Amino acid sequence: MDVTIEDNAPAARFEAYEGDDLVGFATYTRKAGVVVYQHTEVEPEYRRQGIGGALVRAALDDARQRGLRVRALCPFVSSWMDRHPEYRDLGAQEE
């Protein structure tokens, strides 16, 4: 499967495409040095194929490049970060 991940900044979400088909997305809000990931969703027929992980990895790589801390309200993003210790340093402290 050839999936492309894009940051759709006007919609405030990372989007996963297979060809021209939108197959998943991860919503975010950026503010004051922190990016908050609220929700990740993958179309049912595309689940369990690594698309959610690809979305999260792209989103977290983007946060690192921008120098942003991460607050994961989305349970999928939170659990993904727990399983990938190389991204744990991005976690923002609770206010």
PDB file of N, CA, C and O in Angstrom, residues 37-40 56 71-83:
ATOM      1  N   TYR A  37      -2.818  16.989  20.091  1.00  0.00           N
ATOM      2  CA  TYR A  37      -3.440  16.042  19.160  1.00  0.00           C
ATOM      3  C   TYR A  37      -4.721  15.535  19.803  1.00  0.00           C
ATOM      4  O   TYR A  37      -4.695  14.902  20.845  1.00  0.00           O
ATOM      5  N   GLN A  38      -5.860  15.862  19.147  1.00  0.00           N
ATOM      6  CA  GLN A  38      -7.157  15.547  19.738  1.00  0.00           C
ATOM      7  C   GLN A  38      -7.735  14.217  19.288  1.00  0.00           C
ATOM      8  O   GLN A  38      -8.382  13.525  20.069  1.00  0.00           O
ATOM      9  N   HIS A  39      -7.558  13.869  18.019  1.00  0.00           N
ATOM     10  CA  HIS A  39      -8.276  12.714  17.487  1.00  0.00           C
ATOM     11  C   HIS A  39      -7.545  12.152  16.276  1.00  0.00           C
ATOM     12  O   HIS A  39      -7.049  12.909  15.444  1.00  0.00           O
ATOM     13  N   THR A  40      -7.492  10.835  16.195  1.00  0.00           N
ATOM     14  CA  THR A  40      -6.947  10.145  15.028  1.00  0.00           C
ATOM     15  C   THR A  40      -7.993   9.165  14.551  1.00  0.00           C
ATOM     16  O   THR A  40      -8.601   8.460  15.365  1.00  0.00           O
ATOM     17  N   VAL A  56       0.725   9.361  13.030  1.00  0.00           N
ATOM     18  CA  VAL A  56       1.304   9.828  14.291  1.00  0.00           C
ATOM     19  C   VAL A  56       2.782  10.135  14.120  1.00  0.00           C
ATOM     20  O   VAL A  56       3.267  11.181  14.577  1.00  0.00           O
ATOM     21  N   ARG A  71       1.034  17.450  23.511  1.00  0.00           N
ATOM     22  CA  ARG A  71       0.028  17.000  24.463  1.00  0.00           C
ATOM     23  C   ARG A  71      -0.901  16.077  23.684  1.00  0.00           C
ATOM     24  O   ARG A  71      -1.555  16.492  22.730  1.00  0.00           O
ATOM     25  N   ALA A  72      -0.940  14.821  24.070  1.00  0.00           N
ATOM     26  CA  ALA A  72      -1.722  13.805  23.358  1.00  0.00           C
ATOM     27  C   ALA A  72      -3.040  13.552  24.084  1.00  0.00           C
ATOM     28  O   ALA A  72      -3.095  12.753  25.015  1.00  0.00           O
ATOM     29  N   LEU A  73      -4.086  14.237  23.657  1.00  0.00           N
ATOM     30  CA  LEU A  73      -5.420  13.955  24.189  1.00  0.00           C
ATOM     31  C   LEU A  73      -6.010  12.720  23.524  1.00  0.00           C
ATOM     32  O   LEU A  73      -6.850  12.039  24.104  1.00  0.00           O
ATOM     33  N   CYS A  74      -5.573  12.454  22.318  1.00  0.00           N
ATOM     34  CA  CYS A  74      -6.027  11.278  21.572  1.00  0.00           C
ATOM     35  C   CYS A  74      -5.397  10.029  22.185  1.00  0.00           C
ATOM     36  O   CYS A  74      -4.166   9.928  22.282  1.00  0.00           O
ATOM     37  N   PRO A  75      -6.199   9.054  22.603  1.00  0.00           N
ATOM     38  CA  PRO A  75      -5.643   7.836  23.197  1.00  0.00           C
ATOM     39  C   PRO A  75      -4.714   7.075  22.256  1.00  0.00           C
ATOM     40  O   PRO A  75      -3.738   6.477  22.703  1.00  0.00           O
ATOM     41  N   PHE A  76      -4.998   7.106  20.955  1.00  0.00           N
ATOM     42  CA  PHE A  76      -4.128   6.403  20.007  1.00  0.00           C
ATOM     43  C   PHE A  76      -2.746   7.044  19.967  1.00  0.00           C
ATOM     44  O   PHE A  76      -1.735   6.351  20.008  1.00  0.00           O
ATOM     45  N   VAL A  77      -2.683   8.370  19.904  1.00  0.00           N
ATOM     46  CA  VAL A  77      -1.394   9.063  19.893  1.00  0.00           C
ATOM     47  C   VAL A  77      -0.649   8.787  21.192  1.00  0.00           C
ATOM     48  O   VAL A  77       0.548   8.482  21.187  1.00  0.00           O
ATOM     49  N   SER A  78      -1.347   8.867  22.306  1.00  0.00           N
ATOM     50  CA  SER A  78      -0.725   8.620  23.611  1.00  0.00           C
ATOM     51  C   SER A  78      -0.139   7.218  23.698  1.00  0.00           C
ATOM     52  O   SER A  78       1.015   7.035  24.112  1.00  0.00           O
ATOM     53  N   SER A  79      -0.904   6.222  23.307  1.00  0.00           N
ATOM     54  CA  SER A  79      -0.401   4.842  23.399  1.00  0.00           C
ATOM     55  C   SER A  79       0.724   4.603  22.395  1.00  0.00           C
ATOM     56  O   SER A  79       1.667   3.873  22.682  1.00  0.00           O
ATOM     57  N   TRP A  80       0.657   5.242  21.224  1.00  0.00           N
ATOM     58  CA  TRP A  80       1.724   5.105  20.236  1.00  0.00           C
ATOM     59  C   TRP A  80       3.024   5.669  20.801  1.00  0.00           C
ATOM     60  O   TRP A  80       4.082   5.066  20.673  1.00  0.00           O
ATOM     61  N   MET A  81       2.939   6.831  21.451  1.00  0.00           N
ATOM     62  CA  MET A  81       4.133   7.430  22.059  1.00  0.00           C
ATOM     63  C   MET A  81       4.692   6.539  23.158  1.00  0.00           C
ATOM     64  O   MET A  81       5.913   6.423  23.305  1.00  0.00           O
ATOM     65  N   ASP A  82       3.823   5.884  23.922  1.00  0.00           N
ATOM     66  CA  ASP A  82       4.281   4.964  24.968  1.00  0.00           C
ATOM     67  C   ASP A  82       5.058   3.795  24.381  1.00  0.00           C
ATOM     68  O   ASP A  82       6.001   3.297  24.989  1.00  0.00           O
ATOM     69  N   ARG A  83       4.667   3.358  23.195  1.00  0.00           N
ATOM     70  CA  ARG A  83       5.337   2.214  22.548  1.00  0.00           C
ATOM     71  C   ARG A  83       6.586   2.618  21.765  1.00  0.00           C
ATOM     72  O   ARG A  83       7.324   1.753  21.302  1.00  0.00           O
TER      73      ARG A  83
END
